[in-house]
XYZ file of C-alpha atoms in Angstrom:
494
model
C 80.518 15.586 75.455
C 77.334 16.925 74.965
C 78.959 18.066 71.653
C 80.425 13.958 70.787
C 75.961 12.885 71.226
C 74.684 15.622 68.903
C 77.366 14.843 66.325
C 76.897 11.251 66.471
C 72.508 12.471 66.432
C 73.398 14.407 63.021
C 75.198 12.321 62.011
C 72.859 8.933 62.131
C 70.252 11.623 60.823
C 72.161 11.742 57.699
C 73.456 8.141 57.173
C 68.880 7.811 57.870
C 68.062 10.557 54.992
C 71.551 9.146 52.695
C 69.819 5.849 52.221
C 66.394 7.280 52.497
C 66.780 9.662 49.797
C 69.041 5.873 47.821
C 65.719 4.030 48.502
C 63.822 6.706 46.857
C 65.785 6.635 43.828
C 65.802 3.214 43.772
C 62.460 3.092 44.066
C 61.958 5.827 40.924
C 63.834 3.888 39.043
C 62.104 0.594 39.793
C 58.796 3.103 38.799
C 60.420 4.702 35.982
C 61.421 1.217 33.961
C 58.175 -0.595 34.830
C 56.255 2.407 33.121
C 58.914 2.581 30.019
C 57.775 -1.517 29.202
C 53.353 -0.161 30.370
C 54.574 3.127 27.694
C 55.626 0.963 24.812
C 53.469 -1.159 25.744
C 50.910 0.563 24.141
C 51.965 2.807 21.720
C 52.964 -1.454 19.854
C 49.448 -1.832 20.938
C 47.941 0.641 19.532
C 44.559 0.840 16.866
C 43.518 4.487 16.229
C 40.293 4.162 13.574
C 42.718 4.537 10.220
C 44.609 1.312 10.777
C 41.831 -0.733 12.028
C 40.932 0.377 8.457
C 43.586 -0.629 7.001
C 43.221 -4.317 8.827
C 39.762 -4.583 7.350
C 40.384 -3.010 4.249
C 43.501 -6.500 4.096
C 40.686 -8.314 5.561
C 38.368 -8.118 3.053
C 40.902 -8.291 0.853
C 41.392 -11.991 1.520
C 37.652 -12.892 1.525
C 38.103 -11.948 -1.696
C 41.080 -14.407 -2.784
C 39.940 -17.450 -0.535
C 36.560 -17.312 -1.934
C 38.963 -16.818 -5.233
C 40.862 -20.336 -5.137
C 41.178 -23.295 -2.158
C 44.858 -21.660 -0.966
C 44.823 -18.825 -2.904
C 44.460 -16.067 0.705
C 45.335 -16.844 4.739
C 41.604 -17.419 4.712
C 39.533 -20.209 3.817
C 37.136 -18.714 3.167
C 35.012 -22.763 2.914
C 32.024 -23.348 1.429
C 30.119 -24.708 4.165
C 27.523 -26.417 1.547
C 24.646 -24.666 3.703
C 22.229 -22.259 1.117
C 19.785 -21.698 3.269
C 19.167 -20.235 6.754
C 16.209 -20.874 9.350
C 13.505 -19.227 8.094
C 10.819 -19.271 11.392
C 8.109 -21.360 9.134
C 10.056 -24.592 10.610
C 7.314 -26.857 11.878
C 8.247 -30.795 13.509
C 10.268 -32.416 15.799
C 14.383 -32.290 15.306
C 17.521 -33.299 16.935
C 21.022 -31.958 17.241
C 24.519 -33.876 18.248
C 27.175 -31.106 19.268
C 30.547 -32.755 19.306
C 33.311 -30.800 20.475
C 34.996 -32.740 23.169
C 35.813 -34.202 25.760
C 31.901 -33.652 26.172
C 29.208 -33.987 23.753
C 25.375 -32.766 23.874
C 22.167 -34.046 22.294
C 19.530 -31.671 22.501
C 15.105 -31.415 20.621
C 13.303 -29.009 19.864
C 9.432 -28.697 18.951
C 9.359 -26.090 16.091
C 5.564 -24.532 15.701
C 6.232 -21.956 12.568
C 5.496 -19.213 12.316
C 3.680 -18.261 15.242
C 4.977 -21.319 18.488
C 8.750 -20.495 17.323
C 10.430 -22.711 19.963
C 7.773 -24.401 21.643
C 10.003 -26.579 23.989
C 13.892 -27.726 23.772
C 15.440 -30.016 26.448
C 18.992 -31.075 26.031
C 21.695 -33.978 27.747
C 25.261 -33.204 28.659
C 27.514 -36.488 28.328
C 31.283 -37.220 29.248
C 33.248 -39.095 26.790
C 35.867 -41.743 28.871
C 39.046 -41.340 28.547
C 39.488 -44.284 26.770
C 37.110 -43.990 24.045
C 39.216 -40.722 22.494
C 42.172 -42.859 21.253
C 40.333 -46.172 21.053
C 39.049 -47.848 17.473
C 36.527 -45.530 15.764
C 33.773 -47.815 15.967
C 32.884 -47.825 20.240
C 33.598 -43.683 20.017
C 30.317 -43.582 17.326
C 28.613 -45.801 18.889
C 29.047 -44.661 22.454
C 26.883 -41.481 21.032
C 25.180 -43.345 19.063
C 23.676 -45.431 22.235
C 23.383 -42.426 24.342
C 21.369 -40.398 21.694
C 18.848 -43.723 21.737
C 18.759 -43.335 25.224
C 17.525 -39.360 25.137
C 15.334 -40.561 21.261
C 13.912 -43.204 24.605
C 12.864 -40.179 26.791
C 10.441 -38.288 23.918
C 8.040 -36.869 25.084
C 4.443 -36.291 24.690
C 4.910 -32.690 24.102
C 7.216 -32.815 21.258
C 4.918 -34.269 18.652
C 6.644 -36.353 15.355
C 4.938 -36.542 12.035
C 3.503 -40.060 11.676
C 5.234 -41.676 8.513
C 8.593 -39.372 9.129
C 12.621 -40.398 9.806
C 13.590 -38.108 13.079
C 15.894 -35.634 11.808
C 19.511 -34.759 12.997
C 21.989 -31.531 12.977
C 25.780 -32.146 13.997
C 28.162 -30.008 15.438
C 31.095 -30.937 14.599
C 33.685 -29.065 15.673
C 36.516 -30.550 14.125
C 39.041 -30.047 11.272
C 36.691 -31.289 8.434
C 36.449 -31.306 4.048
C 32.641 -30.751 3.825
C 31.944 -32.686 0.975
C 28.017 -31.480 0.771
C 25.328 -30.265 3.544
C 25.307 -33.656 5.198
C 28.968 -35.132 4.315
C 32.513 -34.528 5.572
C 36.073 -36.184 5.819
C 37.814 -35.995 8.794
C 41.346 -34.387 8.130
C 42.988 -34.532 11.845
C 41.317 -34.609 15.550
C 42.534 -32.353 18.249
C 41.221 -31.210 22.132
C 42.795 -34.344 22.834
C 41.175 -37.198 20.325
C 43.096 -39.271 18.278
C 41.796 -42.400 16.745
C 43.732 -42.461 13.620
C 41.050 -44.897 11.198
C 38.375 -41.808 11.766
C 40.753 -40.453 9.021
C 39.890 -39.303 6.387
C 37.367 -40.767 7.107
C 33.480 -39.622 6.008
C 32.056 -38.051 9.860
C 28.611 -38.575 8.315
C 28.874 -42.049 7.568
C 30.232 -43.136 11.079
C 27.443 -41.978 12.801
C 25.453 -43.358 10.669
C 25.897 -46.848 10.723
C 26.356 -46.385 14.185
C 22.712 -45.290 14.999
C 21.711 -47.482 12.151
C 24.091 -50.555 14.871
C 21.925 -48.638 17.802
C 18.232 -49.728 15.701
C 17.463 -45.870 15.682
C 16.239 -44.083 12.256
C 17.810 -40.860 12.862
C 18.634 -39.706 9.453
C 22.007 -36.297 9.541
C 20.287 -33.667 6.959
C 23.704 -31.026 8.403
C 26.850 -31.121 9.033
C 27.480 -27.795 10.782
C 30.257 -25.809 13.475
C 29.386 -24.393 16.070
C 30.255 -20.455 14.007
C 27.549 -21.647 11.538
C 25.250 -23.018 14.196
C 26.023 -19.366 15.910
C 24.592 -17.507 12.732
C 21.932 -19.995 11.511
C 19.833 -19.473 15.441
C 20.949 -15.668 14.975
C 18.900 -15.676 11.314
C 15.546 -17.525 12.927
C 15.659 -14.176 15.819
C 16.787 -11.134 13.515
C 15.497 -12.214 10.011
C 18.359 -9.219 9.251
C 21.377 -10.863 10.673
C 23.956 -11.616 8.045
C 27.031 -13.187 9.640
C 28.485 -14.232 13.251
C 31.317 -14.091 15.213
C 32.701 -16.248 17.421
C 34.105 -14.168 19.985
C 35.149 -17.140 23.448
C 37.942 -18.893 23.505
C 38.818 -18.787 19.612
C 37.321 -17.138 16.791
C 36.027 -17.525 14.302
C 33.605 -16.024 11.666
C 30.263 -16.987 9.441
C 28.482 -14.992 6.770
C 26.085 -14.918 3.753
C 27.313 -15.022 0.580
C 26.093 -14.847 -2.910
C 26.576 -18.304 -4.643
C 28.022 -15.811 -7.760
C 30.454 -14.826 -6.118
C 32.302 -17.098 -5.232
C 33.951 -18.253 -8.127
C 35.767 -21.379 -6.709
C 32.053 -22.113 -7.298
C 31.125 -24.576 -9.759
C 28.050 -26.834 -9.205
C 24.852 -25.737 -10.331
C 23.668 -22.030 -7.896
C 21.310 -22.942 -5.563
C 17.974 -22.118 -5.577
C 17.674 -19.229 -2.858
C 21.435 -18.363 -5.350
C 23.258 -17.806 -1.437
C 26.018 -19.952 0.235
C 27.217 -19.540 4.108
C 30.707 -19.069 4.139
C 32.470 -20.133 7.066
C 35.796 -17.680 6.923
C 38.372 -19.279 9.721
C 39.607 -15.938 10.311
C 41.549 -16.994 12.954
C 44.320 -18.049 11.085
C 44.205 -13.852 9.190
C 47.432 -12.219 9.398
C 48.156 -8.961 7.525
C 51.196 -6.018 8.550
C 48.960 -3.399 9.865
C 48.215 -6.336 12.552
C 50.097 -3.982 15.792
C 53.082 -6.796 17.336
C 54.748 -6.594 20.529
C 57.560 -9.000 21.686
C 55.222 -10.778 23.594
C 52.443 -12.140 20.924
C 55.833 -12.985 19.171
C 57.176 -15.200 21.990
C 54.521 -16.433 22.317
C 53.545 -17.160 18.935
C 57.122 -18.864 18.294
C 56.649 -20.902 21.367
C 53.487 -22.028 20.741
C 51.864 -25.014 18.770
C 51.491 -23.723 15.944
C 53.734 -20.937 14.793
C 53.463 -18.515 12.332
C 49.217 -19.739 12.003
C 46.263 -18.169 13.420
C 48.177 -14.891 14.201
C 44.599 -13.330 14.362
C 42.969 -15.312 16.404
C 46.430 -14.996 19.033
C 45.545 -11.562 19.606
C 42.244 -11.436 20.161
C 40.409 -15.286 21.700
C 40.458 -16.001 25.113
C 43.176 -18.433 24.900
C 45.806 -16.110 24.948
C 44.777 -12.703 26.471
C 46.228 -13.512 29.658
C 48.256 -15.725 28.368
C 49.980 -11.938 26.774
C 49.674 -10.380 30.532
C 51.535 -12.354 31.596
C 54.321 -11.896 30.090
C 54.106 -8.030 30.280
C 53.922 -8.782 33.849
C 56.964 -11.201 34.333
C 59.222 -9.149 32.469
C 57.689 -5.792 34.687
C 58.581 -8.605 37.226
C 62.148 -9.141 35.931
C 63.521 -5.705 34.574
C 61.512 -3.778 37.291
C 61.008 -6.007 40.073
C 57.465 -5.654 40.320
C 56.415 -7.966 42.567
C 59.601 -7.227 45.004
C 62.891 -8.733 44.282
C 62.193 -12.496 43.829
C 60.652 -12.985 40.465
C 57.077 -14.668 41.980
C 57.872 -18.725 40.499
C 54.155 -18.682 39.513
C 54.583 -16.162 37.267
C 57.075 -18.216 34.889
C 54.072 -21.088 34.299
C 51.902 -20.444 31.115
C 48.971 -19.367 30.513
C 48.917 -19.242 34.636
C 46.013 -16.376 34.215
C 43.706 -17.364 32.850
C 41.109 -15.082 30.613
C 38.707 -14.945 32.797
C 41.142 -13.389 35.308
C 42.673 -11.076 34.134
C 38.526 -9.436 33.055
C 37.941 -9.340 36.983
C 41.237 -7.533 37.443
C 40.321 -5.705 34.361
C 36.261 -5.293 35.916
C 37.800 -4.289 39.346
C 35.728 -1.079 40.682
C 36.710 -1.278 44.779
C 38.359 2.550 45.575
C 41.484 -0.434 46.614
C 41.040 -2.150 43.862
C 40.780 -5.723 45.971
C 40.586 -8.367 43.940
C 43.655 -7.213 41.638
C 45.235 -7.852 45.016
C 43.259 -10.833 45.486
C 43.574 -12.616 42.371
C 47.465 -12.008 42.338
C 48.047 -13.806 45.630
C 45.147 -16.515 44.903
C 47.198 -16.731 41.425
C 51.071 -15.595 41.625
C 50.864 -15.999 44.812
C 52.683 -12.601 45.703
C 50.990 -11.998 49.593
C 51.100 -8.358 49.222
C 50.486 -5.335 46.873
C 51.237 -1.491 46.600
C 48.315 -0.040 44.558
C 50.823 1.266 42.488
C 50.689 -1.865 41.105
C 47.757 -3.178 41.649
C 47.244 -0.176 38.843
C 49.858 -1.116 36.825
C 48.541 -4.576 36.847
C 44.745 -3.067 35.396
C 46.496 -0.781 33.547
C 48.649 -3.858 31.431
C 45.723 -5.670 31.108
C 43.349 -2.532 30.051
C 45.558 -1.949 27.026
C 45.883 -5.888 26.032
C 42.160 -6.101 25.748
C 41.368 -3.179 23.593
C 43.260 -3.608 22.060
C 41.904 -7.685 20.994
C 38.015 -5.023 20.513
C 39.488 -3.254 19.385
C 41.446 -5.935 15.374
C 37.963 -7.383 16.423
C 35.421 -4.451 15.763
C 37.868 -4.159 12.632
C 37.020 -7.594 11.532
C 34.030 -7.713 11.460
C 34.134 -3.516 9.467
C 35.878 -6.150 6.744
C 32.782 -7.910 6.275
C 30.892 -4.871 5.992
C 33.031 -3.451 3.293
C 33.214 -6.655 2.220
C 29.145 -6.684 1.816
C 28.689 -3.446 0.655
C 27.399 -3.196 3.767
C 30.009 -0.557 5.587
C 28.666 2.496 3.935
C 25.199 4.716 3.958
C 22.412 3.140 2.423
C 18.914 4.526 0.938
C 16.508 2.844 3.297
C 18.680 2.314 6.494
C 18.173 -1.116 6.450
C 19.994 -2.292 9.120
C 22.356 -5.435 9.445
C 23.388 -6.965 12.729
C 25.596 -9.810 13.376
C 24.702 -12.523 16.279
C 28.324 -12.747 18.701
C 28.853 -15.326 20.691
C 30.844 -17.166 23.108
C 32.942 -16.435 26.791
C 34.839 -13.131 26.351
C 32.044 -11.705 24.529
C 29.166 -11.979 26.883
C 30.839 -12.219 29.966
C 33.697 -9.454 29.615
C 31.770 -6.326 29.793
C 35.295 -3.031 29.257
C 35.818 -5.937 26.032
C 32.199 -6.445 24.086
C 31.447 -2.704 24.935
C 34.760 -1.843 23.312
C 34.914 -3.869 20.755
C 31.080 -1.725 19.719
C 32.075 2.345 20.085
C 35.402 1.109 17.986
C 33.140 -0.487 15.171
C 31.419 2.919 15.706
C 34.031 4.972 15.567
C 35.956 3.335 11.900
C 31.866 3.493 10.869
C 31.252 7.136 10.942
C 27.257 7.801 13.053
C 25.506 7.791 9.370
C 26.476 3.829 8.257
C 26.439 2.313 12.357
C 23.391 2.995 13.808
C 22.452 0.619 11.196
C 24.818 -2.100 12.339
C 23.344 -3.560 15.723
C 26.422 -5.985 17.551
C 23.619 -8.946 18.854
C 24.497 -11.148 21.829
C 23.501 -15.690 20.028
C 23.522 -17.855 22.273
C 24.002 -22.247 22.453
C 24.959 -21.467 18.154
C 26.225 -25.415 18.349
C 23.481 -26.676 20.015
C 19.606 -24.841 18.547
C 21.273 -23.187 16.084
C 21.711 -27.843 14.340
C 18.665 -28.538 15.141
C 17.375 -25.145 13.502
C 19.547 -25.804 10.687
C 18.250 -30.114 10.452
C 14.833 -28.631 10.402
C 16.023 -25.848 6.927
C 17.048 -28.808 5.388
C 15.154 -31.251 5.690
C 14.301 -34.291 3.537
C 10.837 -32.943 3.981
C 11.395 -29.564 3.380
C 10.175 -29.521 -0.739
C 6.854 -31.796 -0.031
C 6.341 -28.447 2.848
C 7.121 -26.081 -0.108
C 4.469 -27.590 -2.183
C-alpha cells in the first residue's frame, strides 16, 4: 500500500516536472521568437557612420538636382523669394497670422532694433468653426480677417505704429502653395480637413487682402511663408550664424540659405543680398541607402500617399509610434508577447502615439513602471513581466535612434552642400535652428541627433557646428520676416 502511494507520488511529481519542463521550453521558444524579431529589426535599422555618410551624399546630390530644374529631384527645393533674413535692426510694430490647421494664431510684436530687440509681444489663438473649413472662400477669409481686426483693435499703448504707416503682416500658410513672389502664392490643394474648391488656384494673399479690405482694416501682407522658413528667420534674429532650420515634430522639413547664383532654375535678377532661402521639402527624400524594414514598407503601402514622403515616414513624430506598434503586433502574433491572445487594441493603427513611445523609452524606474502603465492604458494589457517591458523599451530604442541618425544625416547633407562639412581655418560657427516637439520633448532622440552628427563629421568639424532649439518660428518668425521685407525698408536704409 505504502509502495503504491509512493509510486503514485513519484508519478505525479514526474508529470509535474514534465509539465514544468514543457512550459519552460514553450517559454524559451516564445522568447526566442520575440528575440529573433528584435534582432532582425536591429539589423535592418542599422545606421553606422559609413551608411549615414552615403545618405548625406545622396541628400546633397538631390539638392543639386532640385536646384537645377523643376521636377529634377524628389526634393522640390522651392524658391521662397525670401532674400533677406532679419538683421536685428528692425523697428516698429509688426503682425503675424499663422494658419496651418483647425486653429489659427494672430500675433503682434514691438521691435526695438539692435538695443531693444523684441520689446513686447502678444498673441491670441482662435478655433475655426468646422463648417467654414468646407464652405466658401470668402466666408473663411472673412472670419480670419474679422478675428484679426478684433486683435488689432486691442492694440495697447505699448505698441507704437509710426505715423503715416500701414500695419504690416507676415502670413504663415502651412498648405501646399506655388509661391510667385515674397508676398504672393497660389493654393495647390487644401489638406488637414479643409476642402474649399474655389480657393484652389487662387492667390491666398489676395484672398486675405480682399477680406481685410471688407473689414476696413488697413494692413498689408509683406511676407508669405511656411513654418520652416519662419523658424530660420527667428533663429537668424537670435543668432547671426544660423544658416539652416529643421523641423522635427509631427512632420519634418528643412530650409537653408543658398547663394542665388548657385540656383540654375532661378531666372530672375539676382537679389541685392545675393542670397535666397530654399524650402527643401525634404520629407520626400528617398534613397537606396535608407535602412528600410518590412514594417516601413507596409506602413507606406497602407498610407494615403504610397511611395511619397518616405524620409518623413522614417523620422517624424507622426509615424514613429506607429512603427513601434507594428513591431509589437508581430511579436504578439508570432511570439505571444502579451499572452496567448493578441490585445485587440494593438491592431488599431496609430494607437501608440509618439509621445507615449517617448514616455516608455525614457522610463528610468527599476521595474519600468511607466512602461507597464502605458501598455495597460493604451493597449488594455493588464499585467506584463519586466522582461516584456524591457523588450518594448528595446523596440522604442531601435526605432527612435534610427530616426535620429537619419535626421542627423539629412543635416550633414545640407552642410555638405554648403561646404560646411570640412574644417575651416577661421573656426567659423555654423548654427542649425531646430524646432518641433519631437526634438524638444523626446530627450533620447535629441541627444542621438547631436551625438550622431558629431560621429559623422569628426571632432574638428563638429566643434564648429551648433544645433539650437528655436521655438515659435511660425509666429515670431513670420512677424520678423514682415519687418525684414517691409515696404518701408529701403527708405529706412537711405
